[in-house]
Tab-separated table of C-alpha atoms in Angstrom:
chain	number	residue	atom	x	y	z
A	41	MET	CA	0.000	0.000	0.000
A	42	ILE	CA	1.536	3.265	-1.115
A	43	THR	CA	-0.009	6.177	0.686
A	44	PRO	CA	0.959	9.779	1.504
A	45	THR	CA	2.304	10.000	5.024
A	46	GLU	CA	-0.388	12.402	6.186
A	47	SER	CA	-3.241	10.011	5.257
A	48	ARG	CA	-1.513	6.866	6.503
A	49	ARG	CA	-3.608	6.402	9.633
A	50	GLU	CA	-6.861	6.947	7.774
A	51	ALA	CA	-5.855	4.412	5.137
A	52	LEU	CA	-4.876	1.900	7.820
A	53	THR	CA	-8.277	2.360	9.442
A	54	GLU	CA	-9.979	1.398	6.188
A	55	VAL	CA	-7.675	-1.603	5.795
A	56	ALA	CA	-8.521	-2.732	9.335
A	57	ARG	CA	-12.219	-2.445	8.610
A	58	SER	CA	-11.948	-4.356	5.338
A	59	ALA	CA	-10.342	-7.364	7.111
A	60	ALA	CA	-8.833	-8.388	3.765
A	61	VAL	CA	-5.132	-7.757	4.325
A	62	GLU	CA	-2.523	-9.583	6.353
A	63	LEU	CA	0.227	-7.082	7.081
A	64	ASP	CA	3.847	-8.105	7.524
A	65	LEU	CA	4.478	-6.279	10.793
A	66	PRO	CA	7.522	-6.674	13.097
A	67	TYR	CA	5.355	-7.409	16.135
A	68	THR	CA	2.333	-9.397	17.207
A	69	PRO	CA	-0.820	-7.445	16.328
A	70	GLY	CA	-2.939	-6.401	19.272
A	71	ASN	CA	-6.269	-4.662	19.557
A	72	GLY	CA	-7.577	-1.154	19.852
A	73	PRO	CA	-6.927	2.155	18.091
A	74	GLU	CA	-3.322	2.227	19.349
A	75	GLU	CA	-2.696	-0.651	16.936
A	76	LEU	CA	-3.146	1.812	14.073
A	77	ASP	CA	-0.412	4.008	15.478
A	78	ARG	CA	1.991	1.098	15.857
A	79	ALA	CA	1.289	-0.064	12.302
A	80	ALA	CA	1.813	3.469	11.005
A	81	GLU	CA	5.176	3.629	12.767
A	82	ALA	CA	6.211	0.334	11.101
A	83	ALA	CA	5.694	1.744	7.589
A	84	VAL	CA	8.700	2.315	5.334
A	85	GLU	CA	8.934	5.970	4.266
A	86	ASN	CA	10.370	7.310	1.037
A	87	GLY	CA	9.884	11.016	0.639
A	88	PRO	CA	6.199	11.942	0.678
A	89	VAL	CA	4.964	8.341	0.589
A	90	SER	CA	5.109	5.333	2.885
A	91	GLY	CA	4.387	1.667	2.397
A	92	LEU	CA	3.534	-1.523	4.226
A	93	VAL	CA	3.979	-5.050	2.873
A	94	GLY	CA	1.279	-7.663	3.252
A	95	TRP	CA	-0.974	-10.216	1.604
A	96	THR	CA	-4.491	-9.967	0.242
A	97	PRO	CA	-6.699	-12.466	-1.599
A	98	ALA	CA	-6.667	-11.968	-5.381
A	99	ARG	CA	-10.468	-11.767	-5.448
A	100	ARG	CA	-10.389	-8.916	-2.927
A	101	LEU	CA	-7.733	-6.879	-4.715
A	102	ARG	CA	-10.105	-4.710	-6.730
A	103	GLU	CA	-12.216	-4.065	-3.647
A	104	LEU	CA	-9.139	-3.029	-1.678
A	105	GLN	CA	-8.020	-0.697	-4.456
A	106	GLY	CA	-11.459	0.898	-4.513
A	107	THR	CA	-11.340	1.399	-0.747
A	108	LEU	CA	-7.933	3.066	-0.753
A	109	ALA	CA	-8.174	5.158	-3.942
A	110	PRO	CA	-10.325	7.971	-2.418
A	111	LEU	CA	-7.722	8.284	0.349
A	112	GLY	CA	-4.859	8.864	-2.057
A	113	ALA	CA	-3.497	5.382	-1.436
A	114	GLY	CA	-2.869	2.522	-3.822
A	115	VAL	CA	-1.998	-1.162	-4.087
A	116	VAL	CA	1.116	-2.371	-5.897
A	117	PRO	CA	1.280	-6.134	-6.628
A	118	LEU	CA	4.681	-7.719	-6.052
A	119	LYS	CA	6.096	-11.090	-7.047
A	120	THR	CA	6.301	-13.667	-4.283
A	121	PRO	CA	9.839	-13.568	-2.833
A	122	ARG	CA	11.950	-16.712	-3.149
A	123	GLY	CA	11.732	-19.008	-0.159
A	124	VAL	CA	8.582	-17.349	1.162
A	125	GLN	CA	5.383	-19.379	1.369
A	126	PRO	CA	2.216	-17.306	1.054
A	127	PRO	CA	-0.438	-17.812	3.702
A	128	THR	CA	-3.308	-20.135	2.872
A	129	LEU	CA	-6.753	-18.579	2.776
A	130	LEU	CA	-9.477	-21.047	3.722
A	131	THR	CA	-12.386	-19.346	2.044
A	132	GLY	CA	-16.119	-19.677	2.442
A	133	ASN	CA	-19.274	-17.829	3.177
A	134	GLU	CA	-18.378	-15.200	5.780
A	135	LYS	CA	-21.603	-15.692	7.686
A	136	ARG	CA	-20.902	-19.416	7.936
A	137	SER	CA	-17.244	-18.996	8.719
A	138	ARG	CA	-18.024	-17.339	12.032
A	139	GLN	CA	-19.751	-20.507	13.151
A	140	ALA	CA	-18.119	-23.842	13.801
A	141	PRO	CA	-16.272	-25.064	10.688
A	142	ARG	CA	-17.282	-28.254	8.955
A	143	LEU	CA	-15.898	-31.401	10.530
A	144	SER	CA	-14.299	-32.400	7.215
A	145	ARG	CA	-12.413	-29.109	7.384
A	146	LEU	CA	-11.353	-29.857	10.966
A	147	LEU	CA	-10.084	-33.297	9.942
A	148	VAL	CA	-7.427	-31.609	7.825
A	149	ASP	CA	-6.775	-28.539	9.954
A	150	THR	CA	-6.180	-30.631	13.075
A	151	TYR	CA	-3.405	-32.406	11.190
A	152	THR	CA	-1.890	-29.377	9.457
A	153	THR	CA	-2.652	-26.122	7.707
A	154	VAL	CA	-2.774	-26.891	3.990
A	155	PRO	CA	0.334	-25.358	2.377
A	156	TYR	CA	-0.367	-22.605	-0.135
A	157	ALA	CA	0.673	-24.673	-3.173
A	158	ASP	CA	-1.075	-27.892	-2.149
A	159	LEU	CA	-4.459	-29.309	-3.033
A	160	ASP	CA	-6.941	-29.259	-0.181
A	161	PRO	CA	-8.278	-32.806	0.438
A	162	ALA	CA	-10.873	-31.796	3.053
A	163	ARG	CA	-13.940	-33.094	1.214
A	164	LEU	CA	-12.216	-36.290	0.079
A	165	ALA	CA	-10.941	-36.816	3.624
A	166	GLY	CA	-14.446	-36.469	5.008
A	167	LEU	CA	-15.808	-38.974	2.481
A	168	ALA	CA	-13.039	-41.496	3.190
A	169	TYR	CA	-13.611	-41.119	6.925
A	170	VAL	CA	-17.334	-41.878	6.839
A	171	VAL	CA	-16.819	-44.905	4.556
A	172	MET	CA	-14.145	-46.339	6.864
A	173	PHE	CA	-16.382	-45.670	9.860
A	174	GLY	CA	-19.300	-47.412	8.155
A	175	MET	CA	-17.224	-50.488	7.327
A	176	MET	CA	-16.258	-50.890	10.999
A	177	PHE	CA	-19.705	-49.928	12.330
A	178	GLY	CA	-21.761	-51.942	9.853
A	179	ASP	CA	-25.217	-52.253	11.362
A	180	ALA	CA	-28.300	-50.934	9.572
A	181	GLY	CA	-30.301	-50.455	12.789
A	182	GLN	CA	-27.618	-48.593	14.711
A	183	GLY	CA	-26.707	-46.689	11.561
A	184	LEU	CA	-30.311	-45.469	11.323
A	185	LEU	CA	-29.981	-44.131	14.865
A	186	LEU	CA	-26.997	-42.055	13.703
A	187	VAL	CA	-28.977	-40.860	10.683
A	188	LEU	CA	-31.872	-39.773	12.893
A	189	PHE	CA	-29.493	-38.109	15.331
A	190	GLY	CA	-27.890	-36.175	12.466
A	191	LEU	CA	-31.319	-35.029	11.251
A	192	LEU	CA	-32.243	-34.031	14.808
A	193	MET	CA	-29.094	-31.918	15.026
A	194	ARG	CA	-29.932	-30.275	11.712
A	195	SER	CA	-33.447	-29.392	12.866
A	196	GLY	CA	-32.175	-27.386	15.816
A	197	LEU	CA	-35.087	-28.592	17.978
A	198	VAL	CA	-32.756	-29.466	20.855
A	199	PRO	CA	-31.097	-26.275	22.192
A	200	ALA	CA	-28.152	-28.181	23.670
A	201	LEU	CA	-27.257	-29.559	20.218
A	202	ARG	CA	-27.417	-26.303	18.292
A	203	ARG	CA	-23.756	-25.513	18.863
A	204	PHE	CA	-22.899	-28.719	16.949
A	205	GLN	CA	-25.473	-28.147	14.224
A	206	ARG	CA	-22.947	-27.760	11.412
A	207	THR	CA	-21.670	-31.305	11.990
A	208	TRP	CA	-25.056	-32.844	11.204
A	209	LEU	CA	-24.122	-33.811	7.651
A	210	PHE	CA	-21.018	-35.616	8.837
A	211	ILE	CA	-22.987	-37.665	11.388
A	212	PHE	CA	-25.718	-38.261	8.821
A	213	GLY	CA	-23.125	-39.490	6.298
A	214	ALA	CA	-21.477	-41.783	8.852
A	215	GLY	CA	-24.882	-43.226	9.674
A	216	MET	CA	-25.715	-43.806	6.012
A	217	ALA	CA	-22.372	-45.584	5.515
A	218	ALA	CA	-23.133	-47.789	8.539
A	219	VAL	CA	-26.591	-48.562	7.090
A	220	PHE	CA	-25.039	-49.443	3.727
A	221	PHE	CA	-22.535	-51.890	5.196
A	222	GLY	CA	-25.141	-53.194	7.634
A	223	ILE	CA	-27.339	-54.151	4.680
A	224	LEU	CA	-24.370	-55.878	3.039
A	225	TYR	CA	-23.646	-57.763	6.287
A	226	GLY	CA	-27.309	-58.533	7.025
A	227	GLU	CA	-27.009	-56.761	10.397
A	228	PHE	CA	-29.988	-54.901	11.891
A	229	PHE	CA	-29.322	-54.436	15.613
A	230	GLY	CA	-27.314	-57.611	15.249
A	231	PRO	CA	-27.983	-60.810	13.244
A	232	THR	CA	-31.729	-60.530	13.824
A	233	HIS	CA	-32.591	-61.758	10.298
A	234	VAL	CA	-34.767	-58.678	9.776
A	235	ILE	CA	-32.844	-58.056	6.564
A	236	PRO	CA	-31.127	-60.659	4.365
A	237	VAL	CA	-27.374	-60.887	3.921
A	238	LEU	CA	-26.526	-59.286	0.582
A	239	TRP	CA	-22.779	-59.900	0.663
A	240	LEU	CA	-21.344	-61.756	3.649
A	241	GLU	CA	-21.733	-62.297	7.375
A	242	PRO	CA	-18.568	-60.950	9.068
A	243	VAL	CA	-18.487	-63.659	11.765
A	244	GLU	CA	-18.939	-66.470	9.243
A	245	ASN	CA	-16.708	-65.040	6.479
A	246	PRO	CA	-13.787	-63.149	8.043
A	247	ILE	CA	-11.306	-63.848	5.221
A	248	PRO	CA	-13.324	-62.231	2.392
A	249	LEU	CA	-13.940	-59.248	4.687
A	250	LEU	CA	-10.211	-59.028	5.363
A	251	ILE	CA	-9.409	-59.106	1.632
A	252	ALA	CA	-12.039	-56.436	0.952
A	253	ALA	CA	-10.475	-54.213	3.620
A	254	LEU	CA	-7.041	-54.612	2.035
A	255	ILE	CA	-8.391	-53.763	-1.424
A	256	PHE	CA	-10.214	-50.717	-0.089
A	257	GLY	CA	-7.071	-49.637	1.746
A	258	ALA	CA	-5.060	-50.004	-1.455
A	259	VAL	CA	-7.553	-47.753	-3.265
A	260	LEU	CA	-7.255	-45.106	-0.538
A	261	LEU	CA	-3.457	-45.305	-0.612
A	262	ALA	CA	-3.499	-44.942	-4.395
A	263	GLY	CA	-5.584	-41.798	-3.988
A	264	ALA	CA	-3.194	-40.469	-1.336
A	265	TYR	CA	-0.197	-41.083	-3.617
A	266	THR	CA	-1.996	-39.335	-6.479
A	267	VAL	CA	-2.752	-36.233	-4.418
A	268	GLY	CA	0.731	-36.376	-2.885
A	269	THR	CA	2.364	-36.486	-6.326
A	270	ILE	CA	0.323	-33.497	-7.473
A	271	ASN	CA	1.344	-31.608	-4.348
A	272	ARG	CA	5.043	-32.433	-4.816
A	273	VAL	CA	4.873	-31.144	-8.402
A	274	ARG	CA	3.189	-27.942	-7.262
A	275	GLU	CA	5.686	-27.508	-4.428
A	276	GLY	CA	8.949	-28.170	-6.264
A	277	GLY	CA	8.306	-29.228	-9.850
A	278	TRP	CA	8.563	-32.596	-11.563
A	279	GLY	CA	12.166	-33.062	-10.502
A	280	TYR	CA	11.244	-32.914	-6.843
A	281	ALA	CA	8.206	-35.139	-7.340
A	282	LEU	CA	10.258	-37.745	-9.214
A	283	TYR	CA	12.485	-38.538	-6.213
A	284	ALA	CA	9.998	-38.009	-3.377
A	285	ARG	CA	8.751	-40.911	-1.279
A	286	SER	CA	5.310	-39.330	-1.324
A	287	GLY	CA	5.609	-38.425	-5.007
A	288	LEU	CA	6.210	-40.325	-8.226
A	289	ALA	CA	8.900	-42.584	-6.782
A	290	GLY	CA	6.674	-43.644	-3.897
A	291	ALA	CA	3.722	-44.141	-6.241
A	292	MET	CA	5.881	-46.348	-8.481
A	293	LEU	CA	6.891	-48.501	-5.504
A	294	PHE	CA	3.247	-48.817	-4.476
A	295	LEU	CA	2.290	-49.797	-8.035
A	296	ALA	CA	5.074	-52.385	-8.045
A	297	VAL	CA	3.597	-53.978	-4.908
A	298	GLY	CA	0.210	-54.137	-6.630
A	299	LEU	CA	1.695	-55.714	-9.752
A	300	LEU	CA	3.576	-58.246	-7.636
A	301	ALA	CA	0.451	-59.258	-5.742
A	302	GLY	CA	-1.566	-59.491	-8.951
A	303	GLY	CA	1.103	-61.478	-10.733
A	304	LEU	CA	1.459	-63.981	-7.890
A	305	LEU	CA	-2.292	-64.438	-7.467
A	306	ALA	CA	-2.966	-64.741	-11.196
A	307	GLY	CA	0.154	-66.759	-11.900
A	308	ILE	CA	1.435	-64.326	-14.554
A	309	PRO	CA	5.281	-64.252	-14.546
A	310	ALA	CA	5.399	-61.142	-16.759
A	311	MET	CA	3.623	-59.112	-14.071
A	312	VAL	CA	6.078	-60.322	-11.429
A	313	ILE	CA	9.057	-59.350	-13.618
A	314	ALA	CA	7.523	-55.937	-14.362
A	315	ALA	CA	6.935	-55.430	-10.632
A	316	ALA	CA	10.568	-56.245	-9.839
A	317	VAL	CA	11.876	-53.824	-12.477
A	318	LEU	CA	9.525	-51.053	-11.388
A	319	ALA	CA	10.334	-51.596	-7.708
A	320	GLY	CA	14.074	-51.452	-8.433
A	321	LEU	CA	13.711	-48.184	-10.334
A	322	ALA	CA	11.530	-46.703	-7.592
A	323	LEU	CA	13.988	-47.677	-4.852
A	324	VAL	CA	16.893	-46.106	-6.759
A	325	LEU	CA	14.970	-42.858	-7.201
A	326	ILE	CA	13.915	-42.783	-3.565
A	327	PHE	CA	17.490	-43.449	-2.426
A	328	ILE	CA	18.799	-40.588	-4.556
A	329	GLY	CA	16.198	-38.246	-3.103
A	330	LEU	CA	16.997	-39.317	0.461
A	331	PHE	CA	20.734	-39.082	-0.206
A	332	VAL	CA	20.421	-35.502	-1.433
A	333	GLU	CA	18.194	-34.559	1.515
A	334	ALA	CA	20.772	-36.033	3.904
A	335	GLY	CA	23.508	-33.833	2.458
A	336	GLY	CA	25.493	-36.511	0.629
A	337	GLY	CA	28.725	-38.129	1.768
A	338	ALA	CA	29.185	-41.326	3.761
A	339	THR	CA	26.882	-40.192	6.559
A	340	GLY	CA	24.235	-39.229	4.043
A	341	GLY	CA	24.536	-42.627	2.384
A	342	VAL	CA	24.009	-44.470	5.661
A	343	GLN	CA	21.061	-42.276	6.575
A	344	ALA	CA	19.513	-42.707	3.139
A	345	SER	CA	19.933	-46.488	3.352
A	346	VAL	CA	18.224	-46.667	6.734
A	347	GLU	CA	15.369	-44.447	5.569
A	348	LEU	CA	15.003	-46.503	2.378
A	349	VAL	CA	14.498	-49.677	4.415
A	350	ASP	CA	12.060	-47.780	6.625
A	351	THR	CA	10.147	-46.647	3.529
A	352	VAL	CA	9.650	-50.236	2.353
A	353	ILE	CA	8.616	-51.447	5.805
A	354	GLN	CA	6.295	-48.488	6.270
A	355	LEU	CA	4.552	-49.113	2.960
A	356	GLY	CA	3.853	-52.712	3.888
A	357	SER	CA	2.707	-51.868	7.408
A	358	ASN	CA	0.460	-49.062	6.155
A	359	LEU	CA	-1.268	-51.384	3.728
A	360	VAL	CA	-1.711	-54.122	6.329
A	361	SER	CA	-2.992	-51.496	8.772
A	362	PHE	CA	-6.213	-51.254	6.779
A	363	THR	CA	-7.103	-54.769	7.905
A	364	ARG	CA	-8.403	-53.073	11.056
A	365	LEU	CA	-11.430	-52.097	8.958
A	366	ALA	CA	-12.280	-55.788	8.808
A	367	ALA	CA	-11.111	-56.549	12.341
A	368	PHE	CA	-13.316	-53.959	14.026
A	369	GLY	CA	-16.206	-54.726	11.676
A	370	LEU	CA	-15.875	-58.342	12.793
A	371	THR	CA	-15.682	-57.262	16.449
A	372	HIS	CA	-18.869	-55.223	16.106
A	373	ALA	CA	-20.692	-58.131	14.489
A	374	ALA	CA	-19.418	-60.565	17.140
A	375	LEU	CA	-20.589	-58.356	20.012
A	376	MET	CA	-24.023	-57.935	18.461
A	377	SER	CA	-24.199	-61.694	17.867
A	378	ILE	CA	-23.591	-62.274	21.584
A	379	VAL	CA	-26.285	-59.744	22.477
A	380	TRP	CA	-28.767	-61.403	20.132
A	381	GLN	CA	-27.977	-64.892	21.416
A	382	GLY	CA	-28.541	-63.710	24.978
A	383	THR	CA	-31.808	-62.077	23.962
A	384	THR	CA	-33.164	-65.179	22.229
A	385	ALA	CA	-32.035	-67.450	25.060
A	386	LEU	CA	-34.013	-65.411	27.596
A	387	TRP	CA	-37.073	-64.865	25.443
A	388	HIS	CA	-40.233	-66.566	26.763
A	389	PRO	CA	-43.851	-65.417	26.771
A	390	ASP	CA	-43.742	-64.578	30.483
A	391	TRP	CA	-41.851	-62.250	32.820
A	392	ARG	CA	-38.524	-63.402	31.306
A	393	ALA	CA	-39.411	-61.457	28.176
A	394	VAL	CA	-38.685	-58.288	30.158
A	395	LEU	CA	-35.161	-59.548	30.848
A	396	ALA	CA	-34.711	-60.369	27.166
A	397	VAL	CA	-35.742	-56.850	26.186
A	398	LEU	CA	-33.386	-55.350	28.773
A	399	VAL	CA	-30.481	-57.475	27.508
A	400	PHE	CA	-31.247	-56.400	23.952
A	401	LEU	CA	-31.484	-52.684	24.786
A	402	ILE	CA	-28.514	-52.534	27.165
A	403	GLY	CA	-26.353	-54.690	24.890
A	404	ASN	CA	-27.123	-52.482	21.901
A	405	ALA	CA	-26.451	-49.324	23.915
A	406	ILE	CA	-23.067	-50.588	25.153
A	407	THR	CA	-22.028	-51.831	21.730
A	408	PHE	CA	-23.226	-48.615	20.077
A	409	ALA	CA	-21.181	-46.443	22.451
A	410	LEU	CA	-18.082	-48.648	22.525
A	411	GLU	CA	-17.893	-49.477	18.837
A	412	GLY	CA	-18.853	-45.944	17.814
A	413	LEU	CA	-15.913	-44.588	19.800
A	414	VAL	CA	-13.510	-47.251	18.535
A	415	ALA	CA	-14.559	-46.895	14.892
A	416	GLY	CA	-14.292	-43.106	15.092
A	417	ILE	CA	-10.780	-43.231	16.556
A	418	GLN	CA	-9.505	-45.948	14.228
A	419	ALA	CA	-10.835	-44.181	11.114
A	420	LEU	CA	-9.088	-41.018	12.289
A	421	ARG	CA	-5.842	-42.912	12.817
A	422	LEU	CA	-5.954	-44.385	9.313
A	423	GLU	CA	-6.716	-40.945	7.895
A	424	TYR	CA	-3.749	-39.290	9.591
A	425	TYR	CA	-1.000	-41.917	9.601
A	426	GLU	CA	-1.665	-43.859	6.426
A	427	LEU	CA	-3.115	-41.176	4.132
A	428	PHE	CA	-2.187	-37.645	5.225
A	429	SER	CA	1.455	-38.627	5.729
A	430	ARG	CA	1.630	-39.035	1.939
A	431	VAL	CA	-0.475	-36.031	1.019
A	432	PHE	CA	1.462	-33.498	3.120
A	433	THR	CA	5.187	-33.113	3.701
A	434	ASP	CA	5.145	-29.493	4.857
A	435	GLU	CA	2.941	-27.280	6.969
A	436	GLY	CA	1.420	-24.056	5.751
A	437	ARG	CA	0.226	-21.107	7.764
A	438	PRO	CA	-3.294	-19.686	7.769
A	439	PHE	CA	-4.144	-16.299	6.300
A	440	LYS	CA	-4.876	-13.976	9.240
A	441	PRO	CA	-6.340	-10.625	8.212
A	442	TRP	CA	-5.141	-7.629	10.182
A	443	SER	CA	-8.247	-6.368	11.938
A	444	PRO	CA	-7.697	-4.606	15.263
A	445	GLU	CA	-10.809	-3.817	17.248
A	446	LEU	CA	-11.973	-0.303	16.507
A	447	PRO	CA	-14.592	1.066	18.919
A	448	GLU	CA	-15.999	3.409	16.292
A	449	SER	CA	-16.639	0.500	13.881
A	450	GLY	CA	-18.993	-1.320	16.223
A	451	ALA	CA	-19.300	-4.946	15.341
A	452	ASP	CA	-16.446	-5.150	12.843
A	453	SER	CA	-15.425	-8.754	12.584
A	454	GLY	CA	-12.011	-10.284	12.807
A	455	PRO	CA	-10.491	-12.918	10.632
A	456	SER	CA	-12.644	-15.567	9.063
A	457	PRO	CA	-11.557	-18.889	10.537
A	458	GLU	CA	-11.897	-22.092	8.537
A	459	PRO	CA	-14.322	-22.436	5.650
A	460	PRO	CA	-14.413	-25.252	3.102
A	461	ALA	CA	-12.042	-24.604	0.205
A	462	VAL	CA	-8.578	-23.233	-0.432
A	463	SER	CA	-7.894	-20.038	-2.320
A	464	HIS	CA	-4.482	-18.560	-3.079
A	465	PRO	CA	-3.894	-14.985	-1.960
A	466	GLU	CA	-1.467	-12.917	-4.009
A	467	ARG	CA	1.489	-11.002	-2.653
A	468	GLN	CA	0.622	-7.329	-2.305
A	469	THR	CA	2.173	-4.128	-1.053
A	470	PRO	CA	-0.520	-2.139	0.753
């Protein structure tokens, strides 16, 4: 922002009210009108003009220029300096952004702030989470309870739940995923035979469920490698992506594992040979990347070798880790089977029917609470350790508009926290 010295404070007041600029100031911004004076003192002066450096979203540039022009001030776009990562603006409807952010947004932001150059996987992460939850919590009856609870939260009829109202869609989606897998498993508050088994019974067919979990995990890992490769290209170009463990080299190693498994299962020697060649090439590329990162030399070679072995082990363990989708789905089905067996054993057309109903209700309540907690935690663990570790290698910083509290502006709002998509602010000189 280039502005005559005499109108500097007035221009800064308008910038503060616009809440669209993050100023590069040599101190931690505070609140109150005195903040304007401190910002004015931090400006660089050159004759009759002074300037402050900061960031503003590209879509707000014209608006900012229009705000400052009547004050004799202007905006001069600058190129992004080398080695400087712009802040990431998580955009969205301003009215919504002052409320609690979407849970899919929180899934990513709890792990890291999306770097400026990276793709934002928030929506994909939310979808993957609810599907993994549903696979472990596969019961159509208990899933319907989650669906109804999500709709109840959306309605706002319960005052105590209104603060969590924006998470209703996430709970609704998790419930629908549980209903879907419950129908496949033939589970409706346990093996009650209310609905037929469309695919398999987890307790009776654990091996097919285990294989399905591995295949689903492989699909998720393939998606993570795809997004990770795109991010490595956007962060450092194709050269960087080629040697990165979470880029092309890592994706090639993952593909080699898939080819090897397919070749062995199908008995096709050509696939096994192709897998060996591809794996060798991938390991060489990964080693080179690790060697360069370690600084070269003998020490760098040892470090790169150790990390290369760790990369191979980690890939295998990450893939096997998805078997927990089957394991906890099997656990849920086994617990509900025990509850149903106890219910049927007690059921008689006399006073013992009351005991049977109590066993059924209490057993469902305990299983619902226990398995809901376990499935939620395990899905989160898979999201963070197996998937996000390949999508992100760096941490960004959020865009924080400079907006000190000004008594004369009344209810001027501060920065907009965490809405649903990522936009790239441009480097500006206010």
